[in-house]
Amino acid sequence: MLEALATVNDPEIHRPITELGMVKSVDIDADGVVAVTVYLTVSGCPMRETITRNVTDAVAGVEGVSRVEVTLDVMSDEQRKDLAASLRGGTAEREVPFAKPGSLTRVYAVASGKGGVGKSSVTVNLAAAMAAEGLKVGVVDADIYGHSVPRMLGVDGSPTQVENMIMPPSSHGVKVISIGMFTPGNAPVVWRGPMLHRALQQFLADVFWGDLDVLLLDLPPGTGDIAISVAQLVPNAEILVVTTPQQAAAEVAERAGSIAVQTHQKIVGVVENMSGMPCPHCDEMVDVFGSGGGAKVAEGLTKTIGAEVPVLGAIPIDVRLREGGDEGKPVVLSDPDSPAGKALRTIAGKLSGRQRGLSGMSLGITPRNKF
């Protein structure tokens, strides 16, 4: 029975319920009736039906079982504290795991100079494409004022809180956290800088992300409080600049990328969105917003920081990209072979295939004194 229950993962923590101490008791009678009592992490857990169904299916598959009865209980405060401590691995609370020297999670801060360039669309599609390739991916919707990631990824669940730890909902294999999950309806967020920093810190430190391969942060446009907070909280984050082809947008995007000089962060590359629109009659590419903006930004940033900044890709205008964002179905999943889908999957491949360097990592080497 315990072997069968070990195959059941908590839907939010994604670990076996036996490992998490969620199995309270298992009773088997002579007629093959198995009564299983499972602890929920919190009262009113939104995944209670999923847990009940998965436990029932797992136990029913054991030979000799005639019926399965699942009873749900709730963890005590002490049990929740023990669970939270176990998930943190004994580390102190409020520690950002991605900022630790030994972290192997690649962190990309997706930035833009101005709004309306499709930064959030690029973020969610890159995340979905990476997750589809088997990577463990998380997205922080750091655009507190203009949060839109939950809708674009089709996230309809709410975070569950276990002690001071937040379990993020997931969609398309991507874990997501956004301030929109904590505000009623479409209410605006009216906060000053210190509150923004605090929210971002909670998203990074209090959310149980697990062992991620990639974390994407969808930043607000410009070089304001959030960009500075990211540099402070996750100094190893690499900046991905999103722009559109027109020169006005390129100039502002270059300005946003140049913040890396002051924050000492690396710029991983530039993505040009809305790079052109295929003519519906002749398939000839129409440069609706001009051309060359991405290359101009990359060239300018290369000169500014003194290191090569590549153009990772150009994404054409595609109505399916917009439709996917409205419907919560990223185009890289709904129509991966569309022009926009192909371009985004290529960019995701370049980012996910990069190996993490040794910079900032503890090598465990102690210099030996010759004298």
CSV table of C-alpha atoms in Angstrom, one decimal:
chain,number,residue,atom,x,y,z
A,1,MET,CA,0.0,0.0,0.0
A,2,LEU,CA,2.8,2.4,0.9
A,3,GLU,CA,4.5,1.7,-2.4
A,4,ALA,CA,1.3,2.5,-4.2
A,5,LEU,CA,0.8,5.7,-2.2
A,6,ALA,CA,4.4,6.7,-3.0
A,7,THR,CA,3.3,7.1,-6.6
A,8,VAL,CA,0.8,9.8,-5.7
A,9,ASN,CA,2.3,13.3,-5.8
A,10,ASP,CA,0.8,16.4,-4.1
A,11,PRO,CA,-0.6,18.4,-7.0
A,12,GLU,CA,1.0,21.7,-5.8
A,13,ILE,CA,4.3,20.6,-4.2
A,14,HIS,CA,4.9,17.8,-6.8
A,15,ARG,CA,6.4,15.4,-4.3
A,16,PRO,CA,5.1,12.0,-3.1
A,17,ILE,CA,2.5,12.3,-0.3
A,18,THR,CA,4.4,9.7,1.6
A,19,GLU,CA,7.5,11.8,1.6
A,20,LEU,CA,5.6,14.9,2.7
A,21,GLY,CA,4.1,13.1,5.8
A,22,MET,CA,0.6,13.4,4.3
A,23,VAL,CA,-0.4,9.8,4.9
A,24,LYS,CA,-2.0,9.6,8.3
A,25,SER,CA,-3.1,6.0,8.3
A,26,VAL,CA,-3.8,3.0,6.2
A,27,ASP,CA,-6.2,0.3,7.4
A,28,ILE,CA,-7.0,-3.0,5.5
A,29,ASP,CA,-9.7,-5.4,6.5
A,30,ALA,CA,-10.1,-9.1,5.6
A,31,ASP,CA,-12.5,-8.3,2.7
A,32,GLY,CA,-9.9,-6.1,0.9
A,33,VAL,CA,-11.4,-2.8,1.9
A,34,VAL,CA,-8.7,-0.2,2.3
A,35,ALA,CA,-9.3,2.9,4.4
A,36,VAL,CA,-6.7,5.6,3.8
A,37,THR,CA,-6.6,8.9,5.7
A,38,VAL,CA,-4.7,11.7,4.1
A,39,TYR,CA,-3.6,15.0,5.7
A,40,LEU,CA,-4.3,18.1,3.6
A,41,THR,CA,-1.8,20.9,4.1
A,42,VAL,CA,-4.5,23.4,4.8
A,43,SER,CA,-8.3,23.4,5.4
A,44,GLY,CA,-10.2,24.0,2.2
A,45,CYS,CA,-7.3,22.8,0.0
A,46,PRO,CA,-8.4,23.5,-3.6
A,47,MET,CA,-6.8,20.2,-4.7
A,48,ARG,CA,-8.7,18.0,-2.3
A,49,GLU,CA,-10.7,16.3,-5.0
A,50,THR,CA,-7.6,15.6,-7.1
A,51,ILE,CA,-5.8,14.1,-4.1
A,52,THR,CA,-8.8,11.9,-3.3
A,53,ARG,CA,-9.1,10.7,-6.9
A,54,ASN,CA,-5.3,10.0,-7.3
A,55,VAL,CA,-5.1,8.1,-4.0
A,56,THR,CA,-8.2,6.1,-4.9
A,57,ASP,CA,-6.8,5.1,-8.3
A,58,ALA,CA,-3.3,4.2,-6.9
A,59,VAL,CA,-4.6,2.0,-4.1
A,60,ALA,CA,-7.3,0.4,-6.2
A,61,GLY,CA,-4.6,-0.8,-8.6
A,62,VAL,CA,-3.1,-3.0,-5.9
A,63,GLU,CA,-4.0,-6.7,-6.2
A,64,GLY,CA,-6.6,-7.9,-3.7
A,65,VAL,CA,-8.2,-4.5,-3.1
A,66,SER,CA,-12.0,-4.6,-3.3
A,67,ARG,CA,-12.8,-1.0,-2.3
A,68,VAL,CA,-11.0,2.2,-1.4
A,69,GLU,CA,-12.3,4.6,1.2
A,70,VAL,CA,-10.4,7.9,1.4
A,71,THR,CA,-10.8,10.2,4.4
A,72,LEU,CA,-9.3,13.7,4.5
A,73,ASP,CA,-7.8,15.4,7.6
A,74,VAL,CA,-5.9,18.6,8.0
A,75,MET,CA,-2.3,19.1,9.3
A,76,SER,CA,-1.8,20.7,12.6
A,77,ASP,CA,0.2,23.9,13.0
A,78,GLU,CA,3.2,21.9,14.1
A,79,GLN,CA,3.0,19.5,11.1
A,80,ARG,CA,2.8,22.4,8.7
A,81,LYS,CA,5.9,24.0,10.3
A,82,ASP,CA,7.8,20.7,10.0
A,83,LEU,CA,6.7,20.4,6.3
A,84,ALA,CA,7.8,24.0,5.6
A,85,ALA,CA,11.1,23.4,7.2
A,86,SER,CA,11.5,20.2,5.2
A,87,LEU,CA,10.7,21.9,1.9
A,88,ARG,CA,13.2,24.7,2.6
A,89,GLY,CA,15.9,22.1,3.3
A,90,GLY,CA,16.7,23.6,6.7
A,91,THR,CA,17.6,27.0,5.2
A,92,ALA,CA,16.5,30.2,6.9
A,93,GLU,CA,13.2,31.8,5.9
A,94,ARG,CA,13.2,34.8,3.5
A,95,GLU,CA,16.3,33.5,1.7
A,96,VAL,CA,16.1,33.8,-2.1
A,97,PRO,CA,17.3,30.3,-3.3
A,98,PHE,CA,18.2,31.6,-6.8
A,99,ALA,CA,20.7,34.1,-5.4
A,100,LYS,CA,22.7,31.4,-3.6
A,101,PRO,CA,26.2,30.7,-5.1
A,102,GLY,CA,25.4,27.1,-5.7
A,103,SER,CA,22.1,27.6,-7.5
A,104,LEU,CA,21.9,26.0,-10.9
A,105,THR,CA,18.7,27.7,-11.9
A,106,ARG,CA,19.1,30.0,-14.9
A,107,VAL,CA,17.3,33.2,-14.2
A,108,TYR,CA,16.3,35.5,-17.0
A,109,ALA,CA,14.8,39.0,-16.4
A,110,VAL,CA,12.7,39.9,-19.5
A,111,ALA,CA,12.9,43.6,-19.9
A,112,SER,CA,11.8,46.3,-22.3
A,113,GLY,CA,12.2,50.0,-22.5
A,114,LYS,CA,8.5,50.8,-23.2
A,115,GLY,CA,5.2,49.1,-22.9
A,116,GLY,CA,3.3,47.4,-25.7
A,117,VAL,CA,6.3,45.6,-27.3
A,118,GLY,CA,4.9,42.1,-26.4
A,119,LYS,CA,7.3,41.4,-23.5
A,120,SER,CA,4.8,39.3,-21.6
A,121,SER,CA,3.8,37.4,-24.7
A,122,VAL,CA,7.4,36.5,-25.3
A,123,THR,CA,7.9,35.5,-21.6
A,124,VAL,CA,4.9,33.1,-21.4
A,125,ASN,CA,5.7,31.5,-24.7
A,126,LEU,CA,9.4,31.0,-23.9
A,127,ALA,CA,8.3,29.5,-20.6
A,128,ALA,CA,5.8,27.1,-22.2
A,129,ALA,CA,8.2,26.1,-24.9
A,130,MET,CA,10.9,25.3,-22.4
A,131,ALA,CA,8.5,23.3,-20.2
A,132,ALA,CA,7.3,21.4,-23.3
A,133,GLU,CA,10.9,20.3,-23.8
A,134,GLY,CA,11.0,18.8,-20.3
A,135,LEU,CA,12.5,21.6,-18.3
A,136,LYS,CA,11.2,22.7,-14.9
A,137,VAL,CA,10.2,26.3,-15.4
A,138,GLY,CA,8.8,29.0,-13.3
A,139,VAL,CA,7.5,32.5,-14.1
A,140,VAL,CA,7.4,35.5,-11.8
A,141,ASP,CA,4.9,38.2,-13.0
A,142,ALA,CA,7.0,41.1,-11.7
A,143,ASP,CA,5.0,43.7,-13.6
A,144,ILE,CA,3.0,44.5,-10.4
A,145,TYR,CA,1.0,47.3,-12.0
A,146,GLY,CA,0.3,45.7,-15.3
A,147,HIS,CA,0.1,42.0,-14.4
A,148,SER,CA,-1.1,39.8,-17.3
A,149,VAL,CA,0.8,36.5,-17.1
A,150,PRO,CA,-1.9,34.4,-15.4
A,151,ARG,CA,-4.4,35.1,-18.2
A,152,MET,CA,-1.8,34.5,-20.9
A,153,LEU,CA,-0.8,31.1,-19.4
A,154,GLY,CA,-4.4,30.1,-18.6
A,155,VAL,CA,-3.8,29.9,-14.9
A,156,ASP,CA,-7.1,29.8,-13.0
A,157,GLY,CA,-6.0,28.4,-9.7
A,158,SER,CA,-5.0,30.3,-6.6
A,159,PRO,CA,-1.8,29.9,-4.5
A,160,THR,CA,-2.1,27.8,-1.3
A,161,GLN,CA,-0.3,29.0,1.8
A,162,VAL,CA,1.5,26.6,4.1
A,163,GLU,CA,2.8,28.5,7.1
A,164,ASN,CA,4.8,31.3,5.5
A,165,MET,CA,5.3,29.4,2.3
A,166,ILE,CA,3.3,29.9,-0.9
A,167,MET,CA,2.5,27.0,-3.3
A,168,PRO,CA,2.3,28.5,-6.8
A,169,PRO,CA,-0.4,27.2,-9.2
A,170,SER,CA,0.8,25.9,-12.5
A,171,SER,CA,-0.4,25.7,-16.1
A,172,HIS,CA,1.1,24.0,-19.2
A,173,GLY,CA,3.8,22.6,-16.9
A,174,VAL,CA,4.9,26.1,-15.8
A,175,LYS,CA,4.7,27.3,-12.1
A,176,VAL,CA,3.4,30.9,-11.9
A,177,ILE,CA,3.0,33.6,-9.3
A,178,SER,CA,1.5,37.0,-9.8
A,179,ILE,CA,0.0,39.8,-7.7
A,180,GLY,CA,-3.1,39.3,-9.7
A,181,MET,CA,-3.7,36.1,-7.8
A,182,PHE,CA,-4.0,38.1,-4.6
A,183,THR,CA,-6.2,41.1,-5.7
A,184,PRO,CA,-10.0,41.0,-6.0
A,185,GLY,CA,-11.3,41.1,-9.6
A,186,ASN,CA,-9.5,43.5,-11.8
A,187,ALA,CA,-8.6,45.9,-8.9
A,188,PRO,CA,-5.6,48.1,-9.5
A,189,VAL,CA,-2.4,47.9,-7.4
A,190,VAL,CA,-1.5,51.4,-6.1
A,191,TRP,CA,1.8,50.9,-4.3
A,192,ARG,CA,5.0,52.9,-3.9
A,193,GLY,CA,8.6,51.6,-4.4
A,194,PRO,CA,9.1,49.8,-1.0
A,195,MET,CA,5.9,47.8,-1.4
A,196,LEU,CA,7.0,46.7,-4.9
A,197,HIS,CA,10.3,45.5,-3.5
A,198,ARG,CA,8.6,43.6,-0.7
A,199,ALA,CA,6.2,41.9,-3.1
A,200,LEU,CA,9.0,40.8,-5.4
A,201,GLN,CA,11.0,39.6,-2.4
A,202,GLN,CA,8.0,37.4,-1.3
A,203,PHE,CA,7.6,36.0,-4.8
A,204,LEU,CA,11.2,34.9,-4.8
A,205,ALA,CA,11.7,33.9,-1.2
A,206,ASP,CA,8.3,32.8,0.1
A,207,VAL,CA,7.1,30.8,-2.9
A,208,PHE,CA,8.1,27.1,-3.0
A,209,TRP,CA,9.5,26.9,-6.5
A,210,GLY,CA,11.2,23.5,-6.0
A,211,ASP,CA,14.2,22.6,-8.2
A,212,LEU,CA,13.8,24.8,-11.3
A,213,ASP,CA,15.9,24.7,-14.4
A,214,VAL,CA,14.8,28.1,-15.5
A,215,LEU,CA,13.1,31.1,-13.9
A,216,LEU,CA,11.7,33.9,-16.0
A,217,LEU,CA,10.8,37.3,-14.5
A,218,ASP,CA,8.4,39.4,-16.6
A,219,LEU,CA,9.6,42.9,-15.6
A,220,PRO,CA,7.6,46.1,-16.0
A,221,PRO,CA,8.8,48.4,-18.8
A,222,GLY,CA,11.6,50.9,-18.0
A,223,THR,CA,14.3,51.1,-15.4
A,224,GLY,CA,12.3,51.7,-12.3
A,225,ASP,CA,12.0,50.1,-8.8
A,226,ILE,CA,11.5,46.5,-9.9
A,227,ALA,CA,14.5,46.4,-12.2
A,228,ILE,CA,16.7,47.7,-9.3
A,229,SER,CA,15.1,45.2,-6.9
A,230,VAL,CA,15.8,42.3,-9.2
A,231,ALA,CA,19.5,43.4,-9.4
A,232,GLN,CA,19.6,43.4,-5.6
A,233,LEU,CA,17.6,40.2,-4.9
A,234,VAL,CA,18.9,38.1,-7.8
A,235,PRO,CA,22.2,39.6,-8.9
A,236,ASN,CA,23.0,36.6,-11.1
A,237,ALA,CA,19.9,37.2,-13.2
A,238,GLU,CA,20.6,37.8,-16.9
A,239,ILE,CA,18.7,40.4,-18.8
A,240,LEU,CA,16.7,39.5,-22.0
A,241,VAL,CA,15.8,42.7,-23.8
A,242,VAL,CA,12.6,42.7,-25.9
A,243,THR,CA,12.0,45.5,-28.5
A,244,THR,CA,10.1,46.1,-31.7
A,245,PRO,CA,11.7,47.2,-35.0
A,246,GLN,CA,10.9,50.9,-35.0
A,247,GLN,CA,13.8,53.2,-34.0
A,248,ALA,CA,11.9,55.0,-31.3
A,249,ALA,CA,11.3,51.7,-29.5
A,250,ALA,CA,14.8,50.6,-30.1
A,251,GLU,CA,16.3,53.7,-28.5
A,252,VAL,CA,14.2,53.2,-25.4
A,253,ALA,CA,15.0,49.4,-25.2
A,254,GLU,CA,18.7,50.2,-25.5
A,255,ARG,CA,18.3,52.5,-22.5
A,256,ALA,CA,16.6,49.8,-20.5
A,257,GLY,CA,19.3,47.3,-21.3
A,258,SER,CA,22.1,49.7,-20.4
A,259,ILE,CA,21.0,49.3,-16.7
A,260,ALA,CA,23.2,46.2,-16.7
A,261,VAL,CA,26.2,48.5,-16.6
A,262,GLN,CA,25.2,49.9,-13.3
A,263,THR,CA,23.8,46.7,-11.8
A,264,HIS,CA,26.7,44.5,-13.1
A,265,GLN,CA,24.4,42.0,-14.7
A,266,LYS,CA,24.8,40.2,-18.0
A,267,ILE,CA,22.7,40.8,-21.0
A,268,VAL,CA,21.9,37.4,-22.6
A,269,GLY,CA,20.5,38.9,-25.8
A,270,VAL,CA,17.9,40.9,-27.7
A,271,VAL,CA,14.5,39.6,-29.1
A,272,GLU,CA,12.8,41.6,-31.8
A,273,ASN,CA,9.1,41.2,-31.6
A,274,MET,CA,6.6,42.3,-34.4
A,275,SER,CA,9.4,42.1,-36.9
A,276,GLY,CA,7.1,42.0,-39.9
A,277,MET,CA,3.8,40.7,-41.1
A,278,PRO,CA,3.4,38.1,-43.9
A,279,CYS,CA,1.1,39.5,-46.6
A,280,PRO,CA,-2.1,37.3,-46.6
A,281,HIS,CA,-2.1,37.5,-50.5
A,282,CYS,CA,1.5,37.0,-51.6
A,283,ASP,CA,3.4,36.0,-48.4
A,284,GLU,CA,5.8,38.9,-48.8
A,285,MET,CA,6.9,40.3,-45.5
A,286,VAL,CA,5.5,43.7,-44.8
A,287,ASP,CA,7.6,45.8,-42.3
A,288,VAL,CA,4.7,47.4,-40.5
A,289,PHE,CA,6.9,48.8,-37.8
A,290,GLY,CA,10.1,49.3,-39.8
A,291,SER,CA,13.1,47.1,-39.6
A,292,GLY,CA,16.5,46.8,-37.9
A,293,GLY,CA,15.4,47.7,-34.4
A,294,GLY,CA,16.7,44.5,-32.8
A,295,ALA,CA,20.0,44.7,-34.5
A,296,LYS,CA,20.4,48.4,-33.5
A,297,VAL,CA,19.7,47.6,-29.8
A,298,ALA,CA,22.2,44.7,-29.9
A,299,GLU,CA,24.8,46.8,-31.5
A,300,GLY,CA,24.3,49.7,-29.1
A,301,LEU,CA,24.4,47.5,-26.0
A,302,THR,CA,27.5,45.7,-27.3
A,303,LYS,CA,29.3,49.1,-27.4
A,304,THR,CA,27.9,50.2,-24.1
A,305,ILE,CA,28.8,47.1,-22.0
A,306,GLY,CA,31.9,46.1,-23.9
A,307,ALA,CA,30.7,42.5,-24.6
A,308,GLU,CA,28.8,41.0,-27.5
A,309,VAL,CA,25.1,41.1,-27.2
A,310,PRO,CA,23.4,38.8,-29.8
A,311,VAL,CA,20.0,39.1,-31.5
A,312,LEU,CA,18.4,35.8,-30.4
A,313,GLY,CA,15.6,36.0,-32.9
A,314,ALA,CA,12.9,37.9,-34.6
A,315,ILE,CA,9.2,37.1,-34.1
A,316,PRO,CA,6.8,38.1,-36.9
A,317,ILE,CA,3.4,39.5,-36.3
A,318,ASP,CA,1.0,36.6,-36.1
A,319,VAL,CA,-2.7,36.8,-35.1
A,320,ARG,CA,-2.4,33.4,-33.5
A,321,LEU,CA,0.1,34.8,-31.0
A,322,ARG,CA,-2.4,37.3,-29.8
A,323,GLU,CA,-5.3,34.8,-29.8
A,324,GLY,CA,-3.2,32.4,-27.7
A,325,GLY,CA,-2.5,35.1,-25.1
A,326,ASP,CA,-6.2,35.9,-24.8
A,327,GLU,CA,-7.2,32.3,-24.5
A,328,GLY,CA,-4.5,31.2,-22.2
A,329,LYS,CA,-3.0,28.9,-24.8
A,330,PRO,CA,0.6,29.9,-25.8
A,331,VAL,CA,1.1,29.7,-29.6
A,332,VAL,CA,4.2,27.5,-29.1
A,333,LEU,CA,1.8,24.8,-27.8
A,334,SER,CA,-1.4,25.5,-29.8
A,335,ASP,CA,0.3,26.1,-33.2
A,336,PRO,CA,4.1,25.3,-32.8
A,337,ASP,CA,4.7,25.3,-36.5
A,338,SER,CA,3.3,28.8,-37.1
A,339,PRO,CA,5.9,31.5,-38.0
A,340,ALA,CA,5.7,33.0,-34.5
A,341,GLY,CA,5.6,29.6,-32.9
A,342,LYS,CA,8.8,28.5,-34.7
A,343,ALA,CA,10.6,31.7,-33.9
A,344,LEU,CA,9.7,31.5,-30.2
A,345,ARG,CA,10.7,27.9,-30.0
A,346,THR,CA,14.1,28.6,-31.6
A,347,ILE,CA,14.7,31.4,-29.1
A,348,ALA,CA,13.7,29.2,-26.2
A,349,GLY,CA,16.1,26.5,-27.4
A,350,LYS,CA,19.0,29.0,-27.4
A,351,LEU,CA,18.2,30.0,-23.9
A,352,SER,CA,17.5,26.6,-22.4
A,353,GLY,CA,20.5,25.1,-24.1
A,354,ARG,CA,23.0,27.5,-22.5
A,355,GLN,CA,25.2,26.0,-19.8
A,356,ARG,CA,25.6,27.9,-16.6
A,357,GLY,CA,29.0,29.4,-16.2
A,358,LEU,CA,31.2,29.3,-13.1
A,359,SER,CA,30.8,32.9,-12.3
A,360,GLY,CA,29.4,33.3,-8.8
A,361,MET,CA,29.6,29.6,-8.0
A,362,SER,CA,31.4,28.2,-5.0
A,363,LEU,CA,34.0,25.7,-6.4
A,364,GLY,CA,34.9,24.2,-3.0
A,365,ILE,CA,38.6,25.0,-3.7
A,366,THR,CA,41.0,26.1,-0.9
A,367,PRO,CA,44.3,27.7,-2.0
A,368,ARG,CA,47.3,25.9,-0.6
A,369,ASN,CA,50.0,28.0,1.0
A,370,LYS,CA,53.4,27.1,-0.5
A,371,PHE,CA,55.3,28.6,2.4
